[in-house]
Short mmCIF file of C-alpha atoms and ligand atoms in Angstrom, two decimals:
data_model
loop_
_atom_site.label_atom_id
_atom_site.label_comp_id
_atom_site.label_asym_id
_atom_site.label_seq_id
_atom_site.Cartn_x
_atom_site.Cartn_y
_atom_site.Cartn_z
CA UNK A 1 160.33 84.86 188.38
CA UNK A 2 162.03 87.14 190.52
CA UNK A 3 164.95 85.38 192.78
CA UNK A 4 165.10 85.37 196.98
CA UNK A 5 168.51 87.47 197.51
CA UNK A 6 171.13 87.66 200.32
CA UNK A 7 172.45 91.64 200.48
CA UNK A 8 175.70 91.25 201.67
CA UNK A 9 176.58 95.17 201.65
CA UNK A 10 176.23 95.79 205.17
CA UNK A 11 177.06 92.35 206.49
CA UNK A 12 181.00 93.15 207.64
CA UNK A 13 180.21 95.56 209.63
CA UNK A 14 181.15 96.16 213.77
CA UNK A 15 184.81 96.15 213.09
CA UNK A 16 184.58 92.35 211.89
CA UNK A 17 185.82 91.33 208.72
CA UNK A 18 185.76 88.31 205.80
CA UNK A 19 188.54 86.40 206.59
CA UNK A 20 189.62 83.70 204.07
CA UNK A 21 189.57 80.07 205.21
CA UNK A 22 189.97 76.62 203.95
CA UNK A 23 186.79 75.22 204.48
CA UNK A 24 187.13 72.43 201.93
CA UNK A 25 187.33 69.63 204.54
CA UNK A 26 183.50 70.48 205.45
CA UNK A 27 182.58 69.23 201.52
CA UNK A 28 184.03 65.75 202.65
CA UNK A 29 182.05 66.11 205.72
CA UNK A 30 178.79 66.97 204.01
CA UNK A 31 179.47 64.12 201.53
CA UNK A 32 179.83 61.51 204.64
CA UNK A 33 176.89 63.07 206.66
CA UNK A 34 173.82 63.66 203.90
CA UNK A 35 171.98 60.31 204.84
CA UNK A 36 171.42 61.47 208.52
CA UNK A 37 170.79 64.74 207.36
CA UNK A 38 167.54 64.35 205.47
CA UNK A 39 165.75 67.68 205.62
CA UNK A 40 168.67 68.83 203.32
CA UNK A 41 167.45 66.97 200.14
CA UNK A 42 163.87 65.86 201.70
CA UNK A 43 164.05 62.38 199.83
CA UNK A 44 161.02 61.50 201.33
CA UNK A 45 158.94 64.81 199.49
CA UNK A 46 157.38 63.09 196.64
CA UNK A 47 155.85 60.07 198.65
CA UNK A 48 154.74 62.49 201.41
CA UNK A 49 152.99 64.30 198.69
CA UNK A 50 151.45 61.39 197.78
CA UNK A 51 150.73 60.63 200.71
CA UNK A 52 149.17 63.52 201.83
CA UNK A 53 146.91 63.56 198.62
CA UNK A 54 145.66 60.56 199.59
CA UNK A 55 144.48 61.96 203.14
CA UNK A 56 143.87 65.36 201.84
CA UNK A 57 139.64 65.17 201.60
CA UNK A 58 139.81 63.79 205.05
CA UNK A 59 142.10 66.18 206.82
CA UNK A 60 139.75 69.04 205.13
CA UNK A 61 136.64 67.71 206.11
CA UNK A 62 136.98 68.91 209.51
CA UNK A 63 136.27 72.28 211.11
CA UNK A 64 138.86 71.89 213.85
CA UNK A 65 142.14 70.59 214.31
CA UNK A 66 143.79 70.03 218.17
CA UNK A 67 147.14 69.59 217.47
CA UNK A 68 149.17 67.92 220.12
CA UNK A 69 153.01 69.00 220.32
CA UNK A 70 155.58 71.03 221.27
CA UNK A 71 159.05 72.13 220.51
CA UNK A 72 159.92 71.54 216.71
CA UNK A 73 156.19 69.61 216.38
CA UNK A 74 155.00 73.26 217.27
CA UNK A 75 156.68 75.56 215.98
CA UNK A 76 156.86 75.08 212.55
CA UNK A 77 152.56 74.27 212.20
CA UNK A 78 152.20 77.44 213.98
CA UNK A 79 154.28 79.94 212.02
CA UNK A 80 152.68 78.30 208.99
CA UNK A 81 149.14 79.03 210.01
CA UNK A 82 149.86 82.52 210.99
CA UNK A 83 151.86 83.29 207.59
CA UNK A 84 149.13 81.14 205.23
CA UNK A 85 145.99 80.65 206.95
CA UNK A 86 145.83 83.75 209.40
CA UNK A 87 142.01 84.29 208.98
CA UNK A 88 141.51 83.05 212.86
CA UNK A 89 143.12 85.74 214.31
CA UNK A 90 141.03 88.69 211.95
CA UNK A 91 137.17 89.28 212.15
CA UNK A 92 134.51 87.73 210.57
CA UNK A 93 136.21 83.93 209.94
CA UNK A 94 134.44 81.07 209.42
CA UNK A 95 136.79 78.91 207.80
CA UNK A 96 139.58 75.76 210.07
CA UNK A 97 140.84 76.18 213.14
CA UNK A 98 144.20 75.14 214.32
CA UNK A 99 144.24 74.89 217.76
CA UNK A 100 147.91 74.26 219.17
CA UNK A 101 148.45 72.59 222.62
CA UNK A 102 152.36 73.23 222.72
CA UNK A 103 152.06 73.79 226.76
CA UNK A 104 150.75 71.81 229.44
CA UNK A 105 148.23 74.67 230.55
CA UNK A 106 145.34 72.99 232.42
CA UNK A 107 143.36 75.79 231.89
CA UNK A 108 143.63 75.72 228.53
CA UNK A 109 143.16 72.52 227.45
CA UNK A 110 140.21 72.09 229.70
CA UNK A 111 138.54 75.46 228.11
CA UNK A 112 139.16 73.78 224.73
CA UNK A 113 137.54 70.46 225.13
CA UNK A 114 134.53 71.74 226.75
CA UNK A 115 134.32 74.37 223.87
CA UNK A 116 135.37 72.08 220.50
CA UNK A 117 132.75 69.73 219.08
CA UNK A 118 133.66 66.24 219.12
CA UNK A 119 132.40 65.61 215.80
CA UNK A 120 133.98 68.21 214.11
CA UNK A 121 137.57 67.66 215.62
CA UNK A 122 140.50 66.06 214.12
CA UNK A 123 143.13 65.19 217.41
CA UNK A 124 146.64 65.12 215.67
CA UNK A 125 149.28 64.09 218.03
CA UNK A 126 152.69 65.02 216.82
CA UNK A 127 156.13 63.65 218.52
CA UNK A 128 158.60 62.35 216.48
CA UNK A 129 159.98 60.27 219.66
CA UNK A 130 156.53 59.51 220.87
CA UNK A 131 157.67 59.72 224.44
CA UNK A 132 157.74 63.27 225.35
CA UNK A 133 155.50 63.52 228.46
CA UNK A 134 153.81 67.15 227.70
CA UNK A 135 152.19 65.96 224.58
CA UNK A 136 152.05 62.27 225.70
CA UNK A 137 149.68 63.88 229.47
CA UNK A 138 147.93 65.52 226.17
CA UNK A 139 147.21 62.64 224.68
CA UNK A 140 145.98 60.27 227.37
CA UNK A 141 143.56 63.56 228.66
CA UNK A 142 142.47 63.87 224.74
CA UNK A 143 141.75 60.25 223.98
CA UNK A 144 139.11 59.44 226.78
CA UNK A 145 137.81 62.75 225.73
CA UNK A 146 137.00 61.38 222.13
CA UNK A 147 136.02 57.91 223.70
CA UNK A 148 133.33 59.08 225.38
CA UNK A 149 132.20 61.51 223.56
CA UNK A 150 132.33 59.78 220.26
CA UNK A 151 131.62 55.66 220.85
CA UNK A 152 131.97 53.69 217.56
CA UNK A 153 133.43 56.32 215.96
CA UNK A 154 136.36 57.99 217.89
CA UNK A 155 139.22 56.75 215.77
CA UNK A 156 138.35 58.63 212.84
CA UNK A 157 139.30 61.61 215.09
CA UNK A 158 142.79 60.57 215.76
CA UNK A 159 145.60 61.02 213.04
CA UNK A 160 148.95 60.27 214.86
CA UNK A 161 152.29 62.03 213.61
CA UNK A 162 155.59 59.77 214.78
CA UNK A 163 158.42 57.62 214.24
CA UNK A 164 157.43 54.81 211.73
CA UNK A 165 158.46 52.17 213.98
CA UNK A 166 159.00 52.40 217.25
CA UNK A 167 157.78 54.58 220.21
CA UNK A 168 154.21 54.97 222.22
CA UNK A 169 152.21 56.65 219.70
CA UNK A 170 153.51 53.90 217.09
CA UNK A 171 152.06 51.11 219.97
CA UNK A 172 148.62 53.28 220.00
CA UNK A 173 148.76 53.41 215.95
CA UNK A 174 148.91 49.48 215.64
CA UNK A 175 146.59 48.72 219.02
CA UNK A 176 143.70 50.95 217.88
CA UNK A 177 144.47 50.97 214.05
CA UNK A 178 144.40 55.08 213.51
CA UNK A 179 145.63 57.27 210.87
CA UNK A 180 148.90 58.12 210.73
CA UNK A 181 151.58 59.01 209.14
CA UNK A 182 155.88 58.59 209.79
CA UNK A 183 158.64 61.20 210.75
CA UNK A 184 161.59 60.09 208.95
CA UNK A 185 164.25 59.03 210.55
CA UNK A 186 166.89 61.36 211.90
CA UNK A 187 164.45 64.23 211.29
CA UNK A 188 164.70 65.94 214.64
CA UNK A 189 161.65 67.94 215.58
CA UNK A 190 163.42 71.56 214.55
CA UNK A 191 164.32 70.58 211.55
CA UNK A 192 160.67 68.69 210.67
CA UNK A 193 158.26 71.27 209.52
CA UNK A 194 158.55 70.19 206.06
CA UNK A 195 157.41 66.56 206.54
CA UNK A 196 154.54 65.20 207.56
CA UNK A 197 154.88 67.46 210.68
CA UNK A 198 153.96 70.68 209.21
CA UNK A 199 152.29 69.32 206.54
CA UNK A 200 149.84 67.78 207.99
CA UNK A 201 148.71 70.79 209.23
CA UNK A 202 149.04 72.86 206.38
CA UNK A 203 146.70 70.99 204.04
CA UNK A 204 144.10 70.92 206.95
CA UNK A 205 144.27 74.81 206.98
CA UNK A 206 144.38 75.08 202.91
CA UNK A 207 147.73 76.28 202.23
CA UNK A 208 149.67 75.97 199.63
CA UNK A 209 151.61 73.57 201.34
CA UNK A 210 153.14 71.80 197.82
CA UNK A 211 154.74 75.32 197.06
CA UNK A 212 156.28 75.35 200.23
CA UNK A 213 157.68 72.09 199.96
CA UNK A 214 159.08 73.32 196.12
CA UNK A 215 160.43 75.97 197.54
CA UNK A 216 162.55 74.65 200.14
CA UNK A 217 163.98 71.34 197.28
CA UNK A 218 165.09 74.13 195.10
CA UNK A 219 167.17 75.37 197.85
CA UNK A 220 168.66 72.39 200.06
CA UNK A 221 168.37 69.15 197.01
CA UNK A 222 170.67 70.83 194.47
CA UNK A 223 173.52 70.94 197.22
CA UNK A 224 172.77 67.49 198.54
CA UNK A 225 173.12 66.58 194.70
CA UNK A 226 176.40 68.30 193.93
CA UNK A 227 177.90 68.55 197.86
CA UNK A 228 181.03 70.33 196.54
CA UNK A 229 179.02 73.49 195.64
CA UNK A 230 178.66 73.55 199.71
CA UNK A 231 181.36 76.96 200.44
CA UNK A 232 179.37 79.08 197.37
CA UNK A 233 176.12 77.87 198.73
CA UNK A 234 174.35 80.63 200.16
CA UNK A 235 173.34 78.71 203.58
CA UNK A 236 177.43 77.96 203.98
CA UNK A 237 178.12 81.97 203.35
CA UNK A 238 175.57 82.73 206.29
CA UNK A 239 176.84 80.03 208.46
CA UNK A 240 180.38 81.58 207.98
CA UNK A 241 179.41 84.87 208.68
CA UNK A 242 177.09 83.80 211.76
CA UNK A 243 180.40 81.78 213.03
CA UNK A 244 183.15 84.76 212.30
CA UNK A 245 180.83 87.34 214.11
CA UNK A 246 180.35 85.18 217.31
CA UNK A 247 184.07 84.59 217.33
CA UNK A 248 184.53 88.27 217.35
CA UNK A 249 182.12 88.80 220.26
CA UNK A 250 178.75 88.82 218.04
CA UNK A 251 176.99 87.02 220.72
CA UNK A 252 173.00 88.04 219.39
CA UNK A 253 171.55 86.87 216.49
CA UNK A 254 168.22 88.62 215.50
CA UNK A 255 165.75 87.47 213.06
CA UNK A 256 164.09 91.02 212.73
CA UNK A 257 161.46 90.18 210.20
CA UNK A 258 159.47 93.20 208.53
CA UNK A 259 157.02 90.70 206.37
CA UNK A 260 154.41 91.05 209.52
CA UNK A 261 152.51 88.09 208.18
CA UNK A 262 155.71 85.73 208.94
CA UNK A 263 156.90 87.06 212.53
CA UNK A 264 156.03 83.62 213.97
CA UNK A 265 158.62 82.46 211.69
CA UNK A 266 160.99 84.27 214.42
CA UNK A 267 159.71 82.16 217.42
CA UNK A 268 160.75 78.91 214.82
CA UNK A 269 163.84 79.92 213.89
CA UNK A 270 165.06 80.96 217.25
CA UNK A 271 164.37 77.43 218.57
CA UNK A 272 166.31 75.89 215.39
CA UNK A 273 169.47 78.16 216.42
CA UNK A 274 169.19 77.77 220.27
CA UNK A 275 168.64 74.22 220.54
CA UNK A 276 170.93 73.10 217.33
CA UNK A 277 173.77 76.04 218.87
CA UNK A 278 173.73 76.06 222.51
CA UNK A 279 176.18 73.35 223.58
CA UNK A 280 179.58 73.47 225.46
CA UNK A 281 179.94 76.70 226.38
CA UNK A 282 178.89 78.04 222.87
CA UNK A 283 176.74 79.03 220.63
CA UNK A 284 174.90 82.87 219.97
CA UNK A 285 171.63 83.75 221.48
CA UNK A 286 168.86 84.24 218.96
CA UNK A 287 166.34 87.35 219.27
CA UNK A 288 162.79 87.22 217.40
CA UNK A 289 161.70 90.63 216.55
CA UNK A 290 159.17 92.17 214.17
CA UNK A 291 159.28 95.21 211.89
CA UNK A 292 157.56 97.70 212.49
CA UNK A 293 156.02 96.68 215.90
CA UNK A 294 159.79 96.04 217.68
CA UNK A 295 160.81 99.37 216.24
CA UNK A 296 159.15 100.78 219.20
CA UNK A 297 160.02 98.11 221.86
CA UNK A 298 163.47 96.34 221.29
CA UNK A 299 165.01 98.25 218.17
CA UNK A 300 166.60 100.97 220.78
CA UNK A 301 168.53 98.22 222.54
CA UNK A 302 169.69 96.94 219.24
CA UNK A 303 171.04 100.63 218.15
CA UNK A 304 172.38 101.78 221.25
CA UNK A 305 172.91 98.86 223.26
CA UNK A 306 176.05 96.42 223.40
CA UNK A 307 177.27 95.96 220.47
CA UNK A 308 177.33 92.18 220.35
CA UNK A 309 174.45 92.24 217.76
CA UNK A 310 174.42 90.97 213.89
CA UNK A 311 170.72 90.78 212.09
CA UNK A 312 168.89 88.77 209.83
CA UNK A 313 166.76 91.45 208.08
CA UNK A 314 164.01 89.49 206.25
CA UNK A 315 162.02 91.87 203.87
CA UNK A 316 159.72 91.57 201.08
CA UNK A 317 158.24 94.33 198.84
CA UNK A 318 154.85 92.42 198.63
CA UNK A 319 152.81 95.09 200.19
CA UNK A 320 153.54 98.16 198.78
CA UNK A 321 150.57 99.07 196.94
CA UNK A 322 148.08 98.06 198.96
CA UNK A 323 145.45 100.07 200.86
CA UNK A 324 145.65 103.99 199.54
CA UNK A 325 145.90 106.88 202.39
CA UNK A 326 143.00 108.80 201.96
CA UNK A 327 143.40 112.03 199.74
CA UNK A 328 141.70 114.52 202.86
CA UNK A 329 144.59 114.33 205.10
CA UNK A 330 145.64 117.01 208.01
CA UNK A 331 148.29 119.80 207.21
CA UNK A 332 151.04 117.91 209.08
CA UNK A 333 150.19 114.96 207.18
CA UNK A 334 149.81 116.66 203.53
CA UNK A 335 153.04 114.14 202.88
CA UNK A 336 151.70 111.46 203.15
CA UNK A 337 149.32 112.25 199.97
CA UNK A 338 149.38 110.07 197.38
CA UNK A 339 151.00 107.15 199.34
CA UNK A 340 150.22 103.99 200.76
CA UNK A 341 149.77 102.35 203.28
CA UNK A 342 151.77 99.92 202.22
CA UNK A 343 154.83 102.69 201.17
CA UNK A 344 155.29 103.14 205.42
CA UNK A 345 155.80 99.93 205.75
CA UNK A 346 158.56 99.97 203.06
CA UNK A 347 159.99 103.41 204.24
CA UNK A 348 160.68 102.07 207.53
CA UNK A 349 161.48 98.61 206.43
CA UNK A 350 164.38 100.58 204.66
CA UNK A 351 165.32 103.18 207.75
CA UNK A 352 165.73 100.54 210.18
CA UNK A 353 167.90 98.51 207.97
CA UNK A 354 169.85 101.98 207.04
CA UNK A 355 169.87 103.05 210.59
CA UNK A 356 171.38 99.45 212.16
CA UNK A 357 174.00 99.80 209.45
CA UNK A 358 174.50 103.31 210.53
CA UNK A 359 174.93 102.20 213.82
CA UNK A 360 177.30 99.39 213.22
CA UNK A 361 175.12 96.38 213.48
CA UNK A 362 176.00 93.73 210.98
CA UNK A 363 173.35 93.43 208.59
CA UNK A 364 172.35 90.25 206.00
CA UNK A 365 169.54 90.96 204.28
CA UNK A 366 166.59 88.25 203.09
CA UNK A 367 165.47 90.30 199.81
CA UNK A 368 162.36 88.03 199.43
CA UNK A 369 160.08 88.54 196.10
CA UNK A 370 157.07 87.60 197.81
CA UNK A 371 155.52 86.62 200.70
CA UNK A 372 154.08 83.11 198.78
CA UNK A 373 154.53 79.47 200.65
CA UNK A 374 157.63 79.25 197.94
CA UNK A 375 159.43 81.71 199.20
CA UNK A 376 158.79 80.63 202.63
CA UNK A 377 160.56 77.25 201.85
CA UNK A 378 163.32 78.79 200.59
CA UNK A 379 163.81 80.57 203.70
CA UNK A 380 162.91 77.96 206.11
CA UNK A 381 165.58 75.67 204.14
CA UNK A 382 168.17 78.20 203.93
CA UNK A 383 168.43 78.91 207.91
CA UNK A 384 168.18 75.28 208.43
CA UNK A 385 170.90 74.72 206.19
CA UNK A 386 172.95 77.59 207.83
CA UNK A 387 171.96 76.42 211.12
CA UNK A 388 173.70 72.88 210.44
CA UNK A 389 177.05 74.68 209.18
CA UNK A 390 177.17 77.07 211.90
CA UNK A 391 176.84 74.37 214.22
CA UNK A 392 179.77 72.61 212.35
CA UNK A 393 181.76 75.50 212.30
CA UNK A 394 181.63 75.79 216.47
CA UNK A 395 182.62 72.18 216.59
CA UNK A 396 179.81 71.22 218.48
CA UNK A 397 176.72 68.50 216.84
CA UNK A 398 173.61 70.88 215.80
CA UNK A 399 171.35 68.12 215.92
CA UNK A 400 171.22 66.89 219.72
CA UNK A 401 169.98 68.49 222.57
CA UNK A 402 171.85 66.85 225.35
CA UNK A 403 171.65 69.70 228.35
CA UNK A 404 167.42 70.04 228.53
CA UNK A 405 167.31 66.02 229.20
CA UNK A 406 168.36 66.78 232.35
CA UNK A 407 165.15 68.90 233.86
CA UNK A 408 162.91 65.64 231.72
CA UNK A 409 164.89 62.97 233.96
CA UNK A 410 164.27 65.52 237.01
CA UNK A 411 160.30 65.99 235.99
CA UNK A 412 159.92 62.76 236.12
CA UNK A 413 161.20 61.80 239.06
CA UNK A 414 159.03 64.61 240.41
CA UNK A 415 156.11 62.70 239.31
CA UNK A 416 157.49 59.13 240.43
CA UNK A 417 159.15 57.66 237.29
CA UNK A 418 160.03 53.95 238.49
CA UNK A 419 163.60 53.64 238.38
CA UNK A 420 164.44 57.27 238.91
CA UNK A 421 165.68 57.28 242.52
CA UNK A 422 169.19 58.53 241.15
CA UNK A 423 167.32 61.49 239.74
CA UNK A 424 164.95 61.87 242.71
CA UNK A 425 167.79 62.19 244.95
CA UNK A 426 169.97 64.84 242.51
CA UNK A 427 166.45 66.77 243.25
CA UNK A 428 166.17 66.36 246.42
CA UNK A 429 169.83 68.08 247.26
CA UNK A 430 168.48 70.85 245.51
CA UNK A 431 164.66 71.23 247.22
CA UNK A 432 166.80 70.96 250.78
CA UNK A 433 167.98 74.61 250.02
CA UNK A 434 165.82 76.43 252.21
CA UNK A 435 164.08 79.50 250.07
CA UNK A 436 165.64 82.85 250.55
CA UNK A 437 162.03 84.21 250.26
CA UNK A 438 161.60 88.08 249.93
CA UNK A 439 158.22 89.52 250.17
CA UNK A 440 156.43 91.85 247.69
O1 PA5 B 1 163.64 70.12 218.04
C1 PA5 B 1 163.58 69.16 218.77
O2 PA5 B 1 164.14 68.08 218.51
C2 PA5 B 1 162.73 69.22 220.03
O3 PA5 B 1 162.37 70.51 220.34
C3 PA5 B 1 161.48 68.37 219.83
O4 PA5 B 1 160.73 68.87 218.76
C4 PA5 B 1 160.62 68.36 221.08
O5 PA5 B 1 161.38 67.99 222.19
C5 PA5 B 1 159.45 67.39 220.91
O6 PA5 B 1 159.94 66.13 220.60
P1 PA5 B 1 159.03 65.01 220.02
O7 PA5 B 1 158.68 65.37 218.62
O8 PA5 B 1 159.83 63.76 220.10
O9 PA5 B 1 157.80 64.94 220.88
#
């Protein structure tokens, strides 16, 4: 089987080179952190598989799924179904539908339960904490829904994704005895996909979901087996490079992905690396693009802009020989003979990389074999890996999210949280600034 590959040749680039370092303290680190760091070896894989067997005729014998969640309970589902199971965005599809509430759009959620047929509707409800009020608002809007609509028989429309123990949506799994099934602990919603989170999901929509969990153990369990491989692991050599660049002034990090099918992949990762990196002051801000669409959007800023830019090139040579260009073409386009449609997609996948190089943007390049769900999980685990050490390299905890509790505590006061007059106050001092209102 052709191997997933880094390309380092255009990676120390900008003026920025590979310094040396003694990084061997992080091994003893990695050793002491491992059992709060369980999407590294995904311990819990082979029950979840189990588990998910067992559930798997049920989750498929629905049409729909509503999938309450946001954030890391999101993101991941979603870039899954657009990579693996992208048939409801392309004509003629009459196979599930994901539906993702990851907003609190009354609009939309209105539109969707006048529009979805009870009896054909699987609610999942995904929050790891169980508490977080957009999906929570969700919930207690979805479950009357079902009541009402389906007397008697309403529960077997609920499957509820949380903490094992504790939480709301635990209290509403024991009260009205519904499915469910646990986030592990310390699994943080970014770095979840891979449990029952994603998964969940991805055997409702038919995926190979297995080879994406495959894919991402043969990547993260041999280091959590053997920790002292961690500074030639390939997520450490990223995280290295990620950290020297930003030190340098490197302050962009874009995921410029030119396998089309994954782009929402770029939406995922860039809320692993700005909520895991964004803390005290530090941190690089990461840029979802897509080859070839961005080429005609944001690649000129990356070219010609500031050069505080490195990239993430993610490529596959899946494509190439699909779809023939017809053999009557104009004069112009005589060149074109004999191609595919697929060979444009590789000829520019290849200029842009050439051309940032050209230009001095720092280039790693994801050679993937394939577009499969294995490769996928390789990724996914790599740039969670690498998000981890780059985290550990800025000094700062890649797992928290400390600075967005404060607009939740605000929120809620907003909407008369008992026992949030500090909060209400703290708002108040700012809603007495009269608005410097301009007209347009
Ligand atoms: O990555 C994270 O930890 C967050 O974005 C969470 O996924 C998000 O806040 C939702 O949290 P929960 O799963 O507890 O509802």
């Amino acid at each position: 089987m052709t191997q997933a590959k880094l390309d380092w040749a255009h990676a120390w680039l900008g003026g920025v080179s590979d310094r040396p370092s003694d990084d061997s303290s992080f091994i003893e680190k990695l050793k002491q952190e491992l059992p709060v760091l369980p999407f590294l070896a995904l311990p819990f894989a082979e029950d979840l598989i189990h588990q998910l067997e067992i559930h798997e005729e049920f989750l498929r014998s629905f049409k729909h799924m509503l999938l309450l969640g946001i954030g890391g309970s999101a993101l991941g589902p979603r870039a899954l179904q657009r990579a693996f199971a992208p048939g409801q965005d392309r004509p003629n599809y009459d196979g599930p539908s994901l539906w993702i509430a990851d907003n609190v759009h009354p609009e939309w959620l209105q539109e969707h339960l006048d529009n979805l047929v009870p009896e054909d509707t699987l609610v999942v409800v995904v929050s790891k904490s169980g508490g977080t009020i957009e999906t929570i608002a969700q919930y207690l809007i979805v479950l009357p829904w079902l009541q009402t609509k389906l007397p008697g028989t309403w529960q077997e429309h609920l499957f509820i994704v949380t903490d094992a123990n504790k939480g709301f949506l635990r209290d509403e799994v024991d009260k009205y005895a519904l499915r469910s099934l646990p986030v592990p602990d310390n699994l943080g919603g970014r770095y979840s996909v891979l449990s029952a989170v994603g998964m969940v999901p991805a055997v409702f929509l038919g995926m190979d979901w297995k080879g994406l969990i495959q894919g991402a153990i043969s990547v993260g369990r041999p280091l959590a087996e053997n920790p002292d491989t961690l500074l030639e692991h390939p997520s450490w050599k990223l995280a290295r490079w990620a950290y020297q660049m930003s030190e340098a002034g490197k302050s962009q990090v874009i995921y410029f992905c030119y396998i089309p099918a994954w782009s929402t992949f770029g939406p995922w990762f860039c809320q692993l690396w700005a909520e895991s990196l964004g803390k005290d002051g530090k941190g690089t801000m990461p840029i979802p693009a897509t080859g070839v669409t961005d080429q005609h959007s944001l690649l000129q800023m990356f070219l010609d802009g500031p050069k505080d830019k490195i990239c993430l090139f993610v490529s596959s040579p899946a494509n190439k020989d699909i779809l023939p260009m017809p053999a009557k073409l104009p004069e112009q386009w005589q060149y074109l003979k004999g191609h595919t449609f697929g060979d444009i997609l590789e000829a520019e996948t290849l200029a842009t990389r050439a051309t940032l190089a050209q230009k001095d943007v720092p280039v790693v390049h994801l050679d993937m074999p394939d577009e499969s769900a294995y490769s996928a999980g390789k990724m996914m685990m790599l740039l969670e890996a690498a998000t981890i050490f780059t985290g550990w390299l800025m000094g700062i905890n890649p797992v928290d999210q400390p600075a967005v509790e404060n607009g939740k505590k605000l929120a809620r006061a907003r909407l008369g949280m008992p026992g949030s007059e500090e909060d209400a106050s703290r708002l108040a001092m700012f809603t007495a600034i009269a608005s410097k209102n301009m007209e347009f």
